Short mmCIF file of C-alpha atoms in Angstrom, two decimals:
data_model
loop_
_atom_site.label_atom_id
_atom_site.label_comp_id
_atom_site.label_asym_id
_atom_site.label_seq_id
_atom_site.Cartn_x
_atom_site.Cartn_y
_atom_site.Cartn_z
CA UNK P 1 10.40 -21.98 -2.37
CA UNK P 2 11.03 -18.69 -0.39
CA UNK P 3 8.30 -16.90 1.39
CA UNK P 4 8.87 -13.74 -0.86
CA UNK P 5 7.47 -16.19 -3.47
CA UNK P 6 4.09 -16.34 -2.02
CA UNK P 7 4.57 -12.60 -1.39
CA UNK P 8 2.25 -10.10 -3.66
CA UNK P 9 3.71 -6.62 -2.89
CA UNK P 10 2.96 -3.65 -2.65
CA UNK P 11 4.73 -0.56 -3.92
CA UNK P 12 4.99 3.11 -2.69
CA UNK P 13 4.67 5.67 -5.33
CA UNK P 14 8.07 6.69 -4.48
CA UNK P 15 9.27 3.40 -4.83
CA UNK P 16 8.56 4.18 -8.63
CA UNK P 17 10.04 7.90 -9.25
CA UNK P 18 13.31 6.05 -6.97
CA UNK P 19 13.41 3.18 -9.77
CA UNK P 20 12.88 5.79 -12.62
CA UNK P 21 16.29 6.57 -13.69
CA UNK P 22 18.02 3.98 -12.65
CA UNK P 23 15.59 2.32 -15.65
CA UNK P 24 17.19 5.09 -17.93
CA UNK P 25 20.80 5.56 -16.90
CA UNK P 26 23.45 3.22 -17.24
CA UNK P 27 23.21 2.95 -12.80
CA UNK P 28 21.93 1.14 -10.31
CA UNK P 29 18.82 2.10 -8.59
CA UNK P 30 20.22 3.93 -5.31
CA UNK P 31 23.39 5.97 -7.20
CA UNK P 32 21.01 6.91 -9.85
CA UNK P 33 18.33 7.94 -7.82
CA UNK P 34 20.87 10.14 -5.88
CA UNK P 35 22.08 11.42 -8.84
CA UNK P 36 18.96 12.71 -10.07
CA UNK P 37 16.42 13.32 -7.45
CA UNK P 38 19.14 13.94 -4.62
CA UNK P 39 20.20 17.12 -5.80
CA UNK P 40 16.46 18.74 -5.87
CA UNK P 41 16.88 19.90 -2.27
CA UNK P 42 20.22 21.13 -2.45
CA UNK P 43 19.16 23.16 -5.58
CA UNK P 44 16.23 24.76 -3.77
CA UNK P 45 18.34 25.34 -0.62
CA UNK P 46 21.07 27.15 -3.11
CA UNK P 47 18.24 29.23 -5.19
CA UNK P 48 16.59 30.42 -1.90
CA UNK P 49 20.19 31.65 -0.53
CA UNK P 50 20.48 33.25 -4.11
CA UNK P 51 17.12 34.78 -3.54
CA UNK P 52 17.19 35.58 -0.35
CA UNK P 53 19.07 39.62 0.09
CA UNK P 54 20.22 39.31 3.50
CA UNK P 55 24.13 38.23 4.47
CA UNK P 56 23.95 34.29 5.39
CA UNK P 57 25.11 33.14 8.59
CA UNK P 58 27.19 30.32 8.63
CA UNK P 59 25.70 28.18 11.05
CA UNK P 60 22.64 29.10 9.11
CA UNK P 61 23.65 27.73 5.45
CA UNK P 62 24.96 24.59 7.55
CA UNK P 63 22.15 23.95 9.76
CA UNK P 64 19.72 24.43 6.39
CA UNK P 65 21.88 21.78 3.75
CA UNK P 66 21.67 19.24 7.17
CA UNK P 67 18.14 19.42 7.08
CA UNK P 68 18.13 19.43 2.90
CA UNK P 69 20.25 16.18 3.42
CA UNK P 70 17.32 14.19 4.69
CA UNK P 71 15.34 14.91 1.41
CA UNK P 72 18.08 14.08 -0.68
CA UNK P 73 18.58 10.46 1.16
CA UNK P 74 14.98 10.06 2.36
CA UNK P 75 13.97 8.67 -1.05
CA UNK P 76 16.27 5.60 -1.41
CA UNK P 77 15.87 4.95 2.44
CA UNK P 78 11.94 4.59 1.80
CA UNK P 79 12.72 2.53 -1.83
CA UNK P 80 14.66 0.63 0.74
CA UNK P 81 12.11 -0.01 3.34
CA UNK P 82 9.53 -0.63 0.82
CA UNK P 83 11.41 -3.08 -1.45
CA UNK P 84 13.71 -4.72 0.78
CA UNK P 85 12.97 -4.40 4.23
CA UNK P 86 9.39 -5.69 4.20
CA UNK P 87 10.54 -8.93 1.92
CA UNK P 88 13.57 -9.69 4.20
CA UNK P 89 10.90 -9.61 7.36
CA UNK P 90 8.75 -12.35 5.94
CA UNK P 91 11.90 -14.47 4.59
CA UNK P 92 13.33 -14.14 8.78
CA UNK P 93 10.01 -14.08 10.65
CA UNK P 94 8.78 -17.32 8.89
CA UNK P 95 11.43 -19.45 11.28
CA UNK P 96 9.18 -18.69 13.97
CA UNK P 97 5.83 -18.41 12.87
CA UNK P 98 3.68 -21.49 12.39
CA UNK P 99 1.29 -20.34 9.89
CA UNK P 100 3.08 -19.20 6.99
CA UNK P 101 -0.42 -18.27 5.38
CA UNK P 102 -1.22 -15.70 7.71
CA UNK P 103 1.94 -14.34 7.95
CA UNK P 104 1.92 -13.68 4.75
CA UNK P 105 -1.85 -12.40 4.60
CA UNK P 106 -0.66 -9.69 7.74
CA UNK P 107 2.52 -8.75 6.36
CA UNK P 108 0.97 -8.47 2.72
CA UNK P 109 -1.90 -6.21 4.68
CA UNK P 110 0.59 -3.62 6.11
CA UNK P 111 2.79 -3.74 3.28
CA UNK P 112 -0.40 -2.49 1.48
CA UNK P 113 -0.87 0.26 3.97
CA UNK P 114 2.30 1.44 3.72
CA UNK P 115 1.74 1.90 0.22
CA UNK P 116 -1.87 3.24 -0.07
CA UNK P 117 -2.70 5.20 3.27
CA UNK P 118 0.82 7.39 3.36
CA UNK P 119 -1.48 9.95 2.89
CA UNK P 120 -3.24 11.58 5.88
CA UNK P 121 -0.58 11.42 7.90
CA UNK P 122 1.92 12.78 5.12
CA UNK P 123 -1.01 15.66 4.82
CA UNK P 124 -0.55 16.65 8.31
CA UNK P 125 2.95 16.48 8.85
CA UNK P 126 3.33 18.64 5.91
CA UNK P 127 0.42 21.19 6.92
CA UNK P 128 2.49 21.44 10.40
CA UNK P 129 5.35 22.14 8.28
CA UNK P 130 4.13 24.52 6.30
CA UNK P 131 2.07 26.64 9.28
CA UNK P 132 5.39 26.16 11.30
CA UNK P 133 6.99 28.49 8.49
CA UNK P 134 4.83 30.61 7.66
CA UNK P 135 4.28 31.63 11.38
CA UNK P 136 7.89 31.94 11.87
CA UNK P 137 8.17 34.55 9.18
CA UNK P 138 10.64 36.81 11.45
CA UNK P 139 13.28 34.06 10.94
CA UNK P 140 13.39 34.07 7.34
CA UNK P 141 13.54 38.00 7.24
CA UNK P 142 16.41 38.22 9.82
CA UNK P 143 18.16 35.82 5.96
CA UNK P 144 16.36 38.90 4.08
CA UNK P 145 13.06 37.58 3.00
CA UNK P 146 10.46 40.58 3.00
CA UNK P 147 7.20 38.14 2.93
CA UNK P 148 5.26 35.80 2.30
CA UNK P 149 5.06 36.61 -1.38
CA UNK P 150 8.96 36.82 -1.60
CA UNK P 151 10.21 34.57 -4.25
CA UNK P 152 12.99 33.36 -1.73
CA UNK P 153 10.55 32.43 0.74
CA UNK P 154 8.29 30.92 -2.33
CA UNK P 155 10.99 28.86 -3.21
CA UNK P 156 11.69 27.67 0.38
CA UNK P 157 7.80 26.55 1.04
CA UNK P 158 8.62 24.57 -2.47
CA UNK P 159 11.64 23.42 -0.77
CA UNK P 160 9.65 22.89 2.64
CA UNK P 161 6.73 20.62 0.84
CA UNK P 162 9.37 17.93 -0.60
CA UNK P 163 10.84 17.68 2.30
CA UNK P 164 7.63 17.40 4.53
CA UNK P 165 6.53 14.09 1.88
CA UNK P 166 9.46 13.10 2.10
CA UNK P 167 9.68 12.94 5.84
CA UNK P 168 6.08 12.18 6.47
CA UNK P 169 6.32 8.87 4.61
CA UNK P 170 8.91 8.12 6.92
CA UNK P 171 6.73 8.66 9.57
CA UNK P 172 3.94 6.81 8.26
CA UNK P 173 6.93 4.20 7.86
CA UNK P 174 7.35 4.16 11.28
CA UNK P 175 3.87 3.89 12.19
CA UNK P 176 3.31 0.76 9.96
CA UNK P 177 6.03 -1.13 11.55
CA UNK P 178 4.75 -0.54 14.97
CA UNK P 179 1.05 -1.61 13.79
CA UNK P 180 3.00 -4.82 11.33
CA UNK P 181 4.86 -6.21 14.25
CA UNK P 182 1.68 -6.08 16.94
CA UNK P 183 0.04 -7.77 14.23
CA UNK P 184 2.65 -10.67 13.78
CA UNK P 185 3.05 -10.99 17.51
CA UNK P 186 -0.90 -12.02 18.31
CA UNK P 187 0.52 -15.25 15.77
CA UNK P 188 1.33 -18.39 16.80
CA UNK P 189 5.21 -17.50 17.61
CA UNK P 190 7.64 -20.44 18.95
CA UNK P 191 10.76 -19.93 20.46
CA UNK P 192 13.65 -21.89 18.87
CA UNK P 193 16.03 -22.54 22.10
CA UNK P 194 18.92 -23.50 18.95
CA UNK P 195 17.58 -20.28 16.56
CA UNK P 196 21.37 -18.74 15.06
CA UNK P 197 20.15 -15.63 16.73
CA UNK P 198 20.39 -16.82 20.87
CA UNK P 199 17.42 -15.21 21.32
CA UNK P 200 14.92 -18.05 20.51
CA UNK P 201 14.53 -16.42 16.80
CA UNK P 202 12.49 -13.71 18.43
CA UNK P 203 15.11 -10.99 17.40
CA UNK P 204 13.88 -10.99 13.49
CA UNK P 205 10.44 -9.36 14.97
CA UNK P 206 12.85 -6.79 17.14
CA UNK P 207 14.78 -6.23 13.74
CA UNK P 208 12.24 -5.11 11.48
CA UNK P 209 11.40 -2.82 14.29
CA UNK P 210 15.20 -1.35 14.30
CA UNK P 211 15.54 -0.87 10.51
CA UNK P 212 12.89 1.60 10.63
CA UNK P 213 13.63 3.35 13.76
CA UNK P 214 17.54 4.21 12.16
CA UNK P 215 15.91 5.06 8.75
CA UNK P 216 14.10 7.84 10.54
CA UNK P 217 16.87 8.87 12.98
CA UNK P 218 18.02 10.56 9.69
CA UNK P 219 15.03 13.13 10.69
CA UNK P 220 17.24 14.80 13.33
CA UNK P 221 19.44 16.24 11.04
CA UNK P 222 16.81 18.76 10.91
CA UNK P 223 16.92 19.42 14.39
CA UNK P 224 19.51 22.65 14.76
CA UNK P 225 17.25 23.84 12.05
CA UNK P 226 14.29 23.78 13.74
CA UNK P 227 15.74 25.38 16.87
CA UNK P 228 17.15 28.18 14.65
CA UNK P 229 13.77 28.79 13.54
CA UNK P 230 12.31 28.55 16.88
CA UNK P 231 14.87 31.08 18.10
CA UNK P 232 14.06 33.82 15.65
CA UNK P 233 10.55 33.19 15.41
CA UNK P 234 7.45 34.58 16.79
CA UNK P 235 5.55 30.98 17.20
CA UNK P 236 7.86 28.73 18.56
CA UNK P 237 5.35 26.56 20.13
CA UNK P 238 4.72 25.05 16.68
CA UNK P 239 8.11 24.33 15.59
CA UNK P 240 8.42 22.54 19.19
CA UNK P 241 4.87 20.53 18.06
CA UNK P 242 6.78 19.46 14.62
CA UNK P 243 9.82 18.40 16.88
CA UNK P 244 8.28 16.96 19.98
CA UNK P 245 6.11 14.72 17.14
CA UNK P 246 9.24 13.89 15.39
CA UNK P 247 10.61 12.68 18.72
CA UNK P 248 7.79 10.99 19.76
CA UNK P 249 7.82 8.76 16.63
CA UNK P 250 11.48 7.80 17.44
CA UNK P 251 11.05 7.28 20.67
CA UNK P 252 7.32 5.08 20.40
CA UNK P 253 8.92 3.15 17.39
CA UNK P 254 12.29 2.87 19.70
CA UNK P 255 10.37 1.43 22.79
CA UNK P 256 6.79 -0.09 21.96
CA UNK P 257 8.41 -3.08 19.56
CA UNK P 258 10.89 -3.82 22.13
CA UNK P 259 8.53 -4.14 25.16
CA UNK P 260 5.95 -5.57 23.05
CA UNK P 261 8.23 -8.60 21.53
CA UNK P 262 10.02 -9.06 24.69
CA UNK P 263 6.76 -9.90 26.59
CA UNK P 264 5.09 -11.71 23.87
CA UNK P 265 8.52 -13.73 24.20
CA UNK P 266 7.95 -14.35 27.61
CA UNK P 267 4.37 -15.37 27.22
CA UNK P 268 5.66 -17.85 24.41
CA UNK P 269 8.52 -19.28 26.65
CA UNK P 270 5.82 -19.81 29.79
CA UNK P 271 3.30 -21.56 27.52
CA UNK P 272 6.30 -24.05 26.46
CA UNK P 273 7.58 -24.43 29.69
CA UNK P 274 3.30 -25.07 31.23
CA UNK P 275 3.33 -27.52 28.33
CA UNK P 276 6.20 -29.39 29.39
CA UNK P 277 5.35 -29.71 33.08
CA UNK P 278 2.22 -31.19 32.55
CA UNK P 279 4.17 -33.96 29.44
CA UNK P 280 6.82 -34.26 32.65
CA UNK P 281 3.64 -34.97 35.53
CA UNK P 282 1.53 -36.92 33.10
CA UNK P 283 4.91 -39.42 32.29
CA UNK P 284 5.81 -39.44 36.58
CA UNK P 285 2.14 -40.62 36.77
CA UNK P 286 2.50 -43.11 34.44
CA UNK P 287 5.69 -44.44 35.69
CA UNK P 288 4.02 -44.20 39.11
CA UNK P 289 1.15 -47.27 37.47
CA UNK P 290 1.48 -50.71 37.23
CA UNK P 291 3.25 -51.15 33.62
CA UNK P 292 1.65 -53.84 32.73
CA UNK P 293 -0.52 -53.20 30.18
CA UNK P 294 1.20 -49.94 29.15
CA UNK P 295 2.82 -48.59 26.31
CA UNK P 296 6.01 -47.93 27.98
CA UNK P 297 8.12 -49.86 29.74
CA UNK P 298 9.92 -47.57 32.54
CA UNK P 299 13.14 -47.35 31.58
CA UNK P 300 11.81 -45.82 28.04
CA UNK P 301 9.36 -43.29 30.31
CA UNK P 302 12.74 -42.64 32.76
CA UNK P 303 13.98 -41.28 29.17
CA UNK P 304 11.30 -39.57 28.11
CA UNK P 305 11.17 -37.74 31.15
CA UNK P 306 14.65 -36.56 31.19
CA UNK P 307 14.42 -35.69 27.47
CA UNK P 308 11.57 -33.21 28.14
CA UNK P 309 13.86 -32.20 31.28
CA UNK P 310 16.27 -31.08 29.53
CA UNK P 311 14.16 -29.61 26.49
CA UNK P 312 12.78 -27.50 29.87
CA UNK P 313 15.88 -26.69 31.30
CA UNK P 314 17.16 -25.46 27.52
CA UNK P 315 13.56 -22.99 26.98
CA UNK P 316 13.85 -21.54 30.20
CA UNK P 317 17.71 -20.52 30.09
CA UNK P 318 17.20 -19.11 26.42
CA UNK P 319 18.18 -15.03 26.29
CA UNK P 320 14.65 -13.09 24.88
CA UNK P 321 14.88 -10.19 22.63
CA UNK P 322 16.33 -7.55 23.18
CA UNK P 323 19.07 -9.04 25.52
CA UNK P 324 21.84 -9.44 23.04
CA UNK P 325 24.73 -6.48 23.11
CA UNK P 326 24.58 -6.35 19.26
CA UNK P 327 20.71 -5.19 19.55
CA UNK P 328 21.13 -3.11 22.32
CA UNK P 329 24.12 -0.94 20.25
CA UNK P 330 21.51 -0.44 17.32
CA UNK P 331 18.69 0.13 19.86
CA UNK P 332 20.34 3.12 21.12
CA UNK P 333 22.34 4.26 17.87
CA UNK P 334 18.53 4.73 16.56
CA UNK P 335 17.92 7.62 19.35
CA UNK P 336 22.05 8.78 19.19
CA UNK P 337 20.87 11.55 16.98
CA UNK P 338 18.18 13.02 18.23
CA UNK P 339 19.42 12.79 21.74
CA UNK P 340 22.49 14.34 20.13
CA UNK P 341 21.51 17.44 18.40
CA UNK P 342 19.23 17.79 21.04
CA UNK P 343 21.59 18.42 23.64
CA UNK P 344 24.14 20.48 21.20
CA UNK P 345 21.74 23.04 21.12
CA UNK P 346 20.99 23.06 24.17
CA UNK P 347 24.06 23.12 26.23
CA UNK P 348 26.72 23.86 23.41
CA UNK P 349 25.29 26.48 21.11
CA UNK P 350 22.56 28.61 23.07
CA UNK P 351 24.70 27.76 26.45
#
C-alpha cells in the first residue's frame, strides 16, 4: 500500500474551478482548464486596450499579455502543486523517513494550510497590487485612461485582482513548502548511502523545494511590466515593494530549503558515523578481552568490525543534497527568470 493511501488531502478552492470543465468537456483537466479559464486574462487585457483611447505602444501590449500569461497558466500550475506535487512528496520522502505516521500527520498539516490559510497573504499581495495601480495612475493615462472611474482602467483593476489571487496563492505556495520541508527535516531522516538518487535519498526533501520555486519563476514574466509602470508612474517605490517581495519569495524559497536540507544532511550523516565509532570501539574492546566466555569468537568480531568499517567508509563518502549537477541546473533555472528580465531592463531597454 502506497503512502498516498494513508493520505487524506486537502484541496485548494482552485483546485475545484481547475477540475470544473474538464468534468464537463470531453478534455482532460489541464487543456480544458486552459481552454476555459486561460483565456479570462487575455480577454480583459484585449477589452482594456479596446477601452483604453490612447495609441498602444508595442512594447507595452507585449510587456502587458507576458504578465496576463501568468494568470492564464497560474491555475493549472497551482491544480498541479496541490494535486500532484504534495502526493508525489510523501510517496519519495517516505524512503527516508522512519515514521511514516508522522510524516503523514506533517505533510497532511501543511497540505491543509495550503488549502485553508491562502488567504491573508493572498489579501495582501493583492491590496499591494491594487494600491500599486492606483498610485501609478500617470502610467495608465500616458495608454489613454482619464481616471480612476475610466471603464478601461475599471476593467484593468478587474484584470489586476485575478491576477493578484492568482499569484498570491503562488506565493502562499511558496511559503508552505518552506514551512512543510522544516517540518519534515526535525523527523527522524536516514541517509541511504545506496538511495537511486547518490545523495543518500536526501534530494526528494530538496525536490519538493524546487517544484515550487520553478512554478513561481513564472511570476517574472510580469517583471518588464512592472518596470513600465514604475517608469511612468508617480509612486514607484510601491511597484519596487510588489517586486522586491516577489523576489524575495524566489530567492528565500531558492536558498532556505537548500541550506536547511543540506545541513540537516550533515547532522544525519555525523550521527551515523558517532554511531558507528562507538559499534567499531565497543567490538576493538571486546576483541581486546579474554574470549572465553564471550559471544564472539574473534575472527567473527575481526568481521564485524570491518563490516561496520566499511558501512563507515560508504556514509561518509556519500554526496549530500544539493551536490548533484542535475539539481544544481534546476536550482538556478528557478532564479533564470527573474535574474533575466531583471537585467533586460536594466542594461538592455532603459540602457
Amino acid at each position: 500500500m502506497s503512502q498516498t493511501d494513508h493520505y487524506s488531502g486537502h484541496s485548494i478552492w482552485l483546485t475545484d474551478v481547475v477540475e470544473l470543465p474538464g468534468s464537463k468537456l470531453p478534455l482532460s483537466t489541464v487543456p480544458a482548464a486552459l481552454l476555459t479559464l486561460g483565456p479570462i486574462p487575455l480577454a480583459l487585457t484585449a477589452l482594456f486596450f479596446y477601452l483604453a483611447d490612447g495609441g498602444t505602444d508595442p512594447y507595452l501590449v507585449i510587456v502587458q499579455f507576458l504578465a496576463a500569461f501568468i494568470a492564464v497558466v497560474g491555475p493549472v500550475f497551482i491544480w498541479h502543486y496541490d494535486e500532484n506535487v504534495f502526493p508525489t512528496f510523501i510517496e519519495e520522502v517516505s524512503d527516508v523517513v522512519a515514521d511514516h505516521e508522522k510524516l503523514i500527520q506533517t505533510v497532511d498539516r501543511y497540505e491543509s494550510f495550503f488549502a485553508k490559510r491562502y488567504w491573508p497573504l493572498t489579501v495582501v499581495w493583492t491590496a499591494l497590487i491594487v494600491v500599486a495601480l492606483v498610485a501609478n495612475l500617470g502610467f495608465f493615462r500616458s495608454l489613454g485612461v482619464t481616471g480612476l472611474l475610466d471603464p478601461a482602467f475599471l476593467t484593468y483593476l478587474v484584470f489586476a485582482v485575478w491576477w493578484s489571487i492568482i499569484t498570491g496563492i503562488g506565493l502562499h505556495g511558496a511559503l508552505t513548502t518552506i514551512l512543510c520541508v522544516r517540518s519534515v527535516g526535525n523527523l527522524d531522516l536516514t541517509i541511504d548511502p545506496l538511495h537511486h538518487d547518490g545523495l543518500g535519498g536526501l534530494s526528494t526533501v530538496g525536490y519538493f523545494s524546487i517544484r515550487a520555486t520553478l512554478m513561481n519563476s513564472i511570476g517574472s514574466f510580469a517583471l518588464p511590466l512592472a518596470f513600465a509602470i514604475a517608469a511612468a508612474g508617480s509612486y514607484q517605490t510601491l511597484v519596487y515593494l510588489a517586486v522586491g517581495t516577489y523576489i524575495g519569495f524566489i530567492i528565500v524559497s531558492f536558498v532556505y530549503p537548500t541550506l536547511y536540507v543540506n545541513r540537516r544532511a550533515q547532522e544525519v550523516r555525523e550521527s551515523v558515523l558517532k554511531q558507528k565509532r562507538r559499534q567499531i570501539q565497543q567490538l576493538r574492546e571486546q576483541a581486546s578481552v579474554d574470549s572465553a566466555g564471550g559471544e564472539l569468537s574473534e575472527l567473527e568480531t575481526q568481521l564485524k568490525i570491518r563490516t561496520l568499517r566499511d558501512d563507515f567508509h560508504e556514509y561518509r563518502s556519500v554526496n549530500l543534497y544539493p551536490l548533484s549537477v542535475s539539481i544544481l541546473t534546476r536550482l538556478a533555472s528557478s532564479i533564470l527568470l527573474p535574474i533575466g528580465f531583471t537585467l533586460l531592463e536594466t542594461y538592455v531597454i532603459s540602457g
